[in-house]
Amino acid sequence: MNESQKAFLDGVRAEIPLLIGVFPFGMIYGALALNAGLSVFASQMMSSIVFAGSAQFITAQLVQDSAPGFVIILTIAVVNLRHMLYSASLAPYLKHLSTKWKFLLSYLLTDEAYAPTALHYEEKGVTSNGHWFLLGAGISLWTIWQVSTALGIFLGARIPEELPLDFALPLTFIAMLVPILKKRPMIAAALSAGTTALLAYSLPFKLGLILAALVGIIVGTVLERRIFPKGML
Amino acid sequence: MLIGGLITFGLRFSLIYLFGRFEVPETMRRALHYVPPAVLSAIIVPELLIRDGSVSLSLENIRLLAGIIAIITAWVSRNTLLTILTGMAALLIIGWL
């Protein structure tokens, strides 16, 4: 097995725990979208074309409320603003790639593909085949998202209440976050972001998440400057 | 829907593309290291603490309890699979008690 294949499989492997949590969401989305009045085709295509969980849920809701098209589009844009942060964060590691690769990887850049990839890149630095990791994580997520949406559309969301599979998602994020909290600026970034997220929870369209992320990033960067003023990090 | 897809793609592509063409300033590069912890924490904390639309710090919030157990497990073991299994088991057991 060559290095690229290995990186690809590492990406798939890192994504697996997230897939468990994503699966019920896909099914719920499929059932909801159909219920909201989207056609079978439109419901499935949303998952293939837009490929962004929270934006899809909100779109289904807006369609049900018969919101005008430009409101839906504007909402999708705001809800997905956070992806610009992800885009910026991964850019240094994908710099050397061709535009074709950048196109493909951007399309696959969801929250769940971003998280394991960002941590992998932080650990390994810039490598010549790191993009295969993101491809592995992204494609496995994409596939599961299509399958779970289809199941939700055709079966309805039949997930037993006693099996809270959706909790696998925050648990995986916990497993990713805790090990990187080594230096004080990192801890401060996480704490301030978490607190802000709570305070700003009532903001619509995931704006609370963006605000919280920005606060965390600023706190971390400012503290790093204080503690390691000459770029010792 | 197509437009929604295009916008989503555009947002994801924007900075990967721009930062590929221009040199990223040093401060910006440092700041970007804090995107993962900040984003992860901003996702996790409300997941654990917000129940039915408001902050719940009580012992009845079983997701918070299971989450704390998962955080401790992650801290001690640094093992993803073990953290998820322990957190899931904790949620089921506490919920069942």
Short mmCIF file of C-alpha atoms in Angstrom, two decimals, chain A residues 17 42 45-46 49-52 73 76-77 80-81 83-89 91-95 99 102-103 106-107 109-111 114-115 118-119 122 162 164-168 170-182 185-186 189-191 193-194 197-198 201 209 212-213 216-217 220-221 224-225 228 230-231, chain B residues 1-24 26-51 53-55 62-64 66-68 70-76 78-81 83-89 91-92:
data_model
loop_
_atom_site.label_atom_id
_atom_site.label_comp_id
_atom_site.label_asym_id
_atom_site.label_seq_id
_atom_site.Cartn_x
_atom_site.Cartn_y
_atom_site.Cartn_z
CA PRO A 17 -16.88 7.33 15.01
CA ALA A 42 -35.19 17.40 -4.05
CA MET A 45 -30.37 16.21 -4.03
CA MET A 46 -30.10 18.61 -1.11
CA ILE A 49 -25.53 19.12 -3.74
CA VAL A 50 -25.66 21.26 -0.62
CA PHE A 51 -24.17 18.53 1.60
CA ALA A 52 -24.40 20.52 4.86
CA ILE A 73 -30.46 31.17 0.08
CA ILE A 76 -27.89 28.87 3.88
CA ALA A 77 -25.10 31.39 3.35
CA ASN A 80 -22.50 27.95 6.44
CA LEU A 81 -20.32 31.00 7.11
CA HIS A 83 -17.01 26.90 6.67
CA MET A 84 -14.95 29.93 5.71
CA LEU A 85 -13.10 29.48 8.99
CA TYR A 86 -12.45 25.85 8.14
CA SER A 87 -11.36 26.83 4.67
CA ALA A 88 -8.87 29.33 6.11
CA SER A 89 -7.65 26.84 8.68
CA ALA A 91 -5.58 26.37 3.40
CA PRO A 92 -1.89 26.29 4.42
CA TYR A 93 -1.88 22.48 4.21
CA LEU A 94 -3.57 22.32 0.82
CA LYS A 95 -1.65 25.14 -0.77
CA THR A 99 -7.30 23.67 -8.43
CA LYS A 102 -9.07 22.14 -4.13
CA PHE A 103 -12.48 22.02 -5.80
CA SER A 106 -13.82 22.15 -0.71
CA TYR A 107 -16.99 20.39 -1.73
CA LEU A 109 -15.39 20.21 3.67
CA THR A 110 -18.09 19.72 6.33
CA ASP A 111 -17.83 20.09 10.12
CA TYR A 114 -12.93 19.25 9.03
CA ALA A 115 -12.48 18.26 12.68
CA ALA A 118 -7.51 19.74 11.16
CA LEU A 119 -6.18 17.76 14.12
CA GLU A 122 -1.80 20.04 13.33
CA GLU A 162 -33.55 4.27 23.75
CA PRO A 164 -29.22 7.89 21.55
CA LEU A 165 -26.82 7.46 18.63
CA ASP A 166 -26.72 11.19 18.01
CA PHE A 167 -24.70 11.52 21.22
CA ALA A 168 -21.78 9.84 19.40
CA PRO A 170 -20.37 15.35 20.72
CA LEU A 171 -18.53 12.38 22.25
CA THR A 172 -16.23 12.14 19.25
CA PHE A 173 -15.60 15.86 19.39
CA ILE A 174 -14.73 15.49 23.09
CA ALA A 175 -12.27 12.72 22.23
CA MET A 176 -10.68 15.08 19.70
CA LEU A 177 -10.67 18.23 21.82
CA VAL A 178 -9.31 16.98 25.15
CA PRO A 179 -5.94 15.68 23.88
CA ILE A 180 -5.07 18.99 22.17
CA LEU A 181 -5.62 21.00 25.36
CA LYS A 182 -1.98 20.98 26.40
CA PRO A 185 -3.57 29.39 25.20
CA MET A 186 -5.30 26.30 23.77
CA ALA A 189 -9.33 29.32 23.60
CA ALA A 190 -11.55 26.29 24.28
CA LEU A 191 -12.95 27.66 27.56
CA ALA A 193 -15.29 29.64 23.03
CA GLY A 194 -17.40 27.24 25.09
CA ALA A 197 -21.30 29.52 22.76
CA LEU A 198 -23.51 29.15 25.83
CA TYR A 201 -26.88 30.18 22.17
CA LEU A 209 -21.02 29.15 16.95
CA ALA A 212 -17.79 31.69 19.93
CA ALA A 213 -15.13 30.40 17.55
CA GLY A 216 -11.78 31.54 21.22
CA ILE A 217 -9.38 32.23 18.36
CA GLY A 220 -5.85 31.98 22.20
CA THR A 221 -3.83 34.19 19.88
CA GLU A 224 0.06 33.08 22.98
CA ARG A 225 1.56 36.50 22.25
CA PHE A 228 5.49 33.25 23.99
CA LYS A 230 8.94 35.90 20.33
CA GLY A 231 7.32 33.10 18.47
CA MET B 1 -31.13 24.40 -4.26
CA LEU B 2 -28.40 24.67 -6.85
CA ILE B 3 -27.68 28.19 -5.67
CA GLY B 4 -27.61 27.01 -2.06
CA GLY B 5 -25.12 24.33 -3.06
CA LEU B 6 -23.00 26.81 -4.96
CA ILE B 7 -22.89 29.22 -2.02
CA THR B 8 -21.95 26.45 0.39
CA PHE B 9 -19.23 25.34 -1.95
CA GLY B 10 -18.07 28.92 -2.47
CA LEU B 11 -17.67 29.50 1.26
CA ARG B 12 -15.68 26.30 1.64
CA PHE B 13 -13.53 27.03 -1.39
CA SER B 14 -12.98 30.75 -0.78
CA LEU B 15 -10.02 30.81 1.54
CA ILE B 16 -8.43 27.54 0.45
CA TYR B 17 -8.19 29.23 -2.91
CA LEU B 18 -7.19 32.72 -1.73
CA PHE B 19 -4.62 31.53 0.77
CA GLY B 20 -3.15 29.35 -1.92
CA ARG B 21 -2.46 32.40 -4.05
CA PHE B 22 -1.29 34.87 -1.42
CA GLU B 23 1.09 34.60 1.48
CA VAL B 24 -0.81 34.25 4.77
CA GLU B 26 2.12 35.40 10.38
CA THR B 27 -0.48 36.57 12.94
CA MET B 28 -3.23 35.02 10.85
CA ARG B 29 -1.34 31.77 10.61
CA ARG B 30 -0.95 31.64 14.40
CA ALA B 31 -4.59 32.48 14.91
CA LEU B 32 -5.67 29.64 12.63
CA HIS B 33 -4.16 27.10 15.03
CA TYR B 34 -6.92 28.03 17.44
CA VAL B 35 -9.75 27.24 15.04
CA PRO B 36 -10.00 23.53 16.00
CA PRO B 37 -10.13 23.91 19.81
CA ALA B 38 -12.44 26.94 19.56
CA VAL B 39 -14.86 25.31 17.12
CA LEU B 40 -14.91 21.93 18.86
CA SER B 41 -15.56 23.52 22.22
CA ALA B 42 -18.25 25.79 20.78
CA ILE B 43 -20.03 22.70 19.44
CA ILE B 44 -19.59 20.48 22.50
CA VAL B 45 -20.52 22.86 25.34
CA PRO B 46 -24.06 23.69 24.16
CA GLU B 47 -24.61 20.01 23.22
CA LEU B 48 -23.99 19.05 26.84
CA LEU B 49 -25.47 22.00 28.68
CA ILE B 50 -28.48 23.15 26.70
CA ARG B 51 -31.55 21.02 27.31
CA GLY B 53 -33.67 25.44 24.89
CA SER B 54 -32.10 26.52 28.18
CA VAL B 55 -28.95 25.90 30.21
CA ILE B 62 -27.72 13.09 31.92
CA ARG B 63 -25.92 14.27 28.80
CA LEU B 64 -23.86 16.62 30.93
CA ALA B 66 -22.11 11.40 30.57
CA GLY B 67 -20.13 14.18 28.87
CA ILE B 68 -18.07 14.83 32.02
CA ALA B 70 -16.27 11.12 28.66
CA ILE B 71 -14.01 14.15 29.23
CA ILE B 72 -12.30 12.39 32.14
CA THR B 73 -11.92 9.23 30.06
CA ALA B 74 -10.43 11.22 27.19
CA TRP B 75 -8.07 13.00 29.57
CA VAL B 76 -6.79 9.78 31.13
CA ARG B 78 -6.34 9.75 25.13
CA ASN B 79 -8.21 7.04 23.26
CA THR B 80 -11.03 8.04 20.89
CA LEU B 81 -12.88 4.73 20.80
CA THR B 83 -13.99 7.78 25.13
CA ILE B 84 -17.00 7.25 22.86
CA LEU B 85 -17.85 3.84 24.30
CA THR B 86 -17.54 5.04 27.90
CA GLY B 87 -19.61 8.17 27.21
CA MET B 88 -22.29 6.16 25.44
CA ALA B 89 -22.38 3.52 28.18
CA LEU B 91 -25.49 7.91 29.04
CA LEU B 92 -27.39 4.62 28.78
#
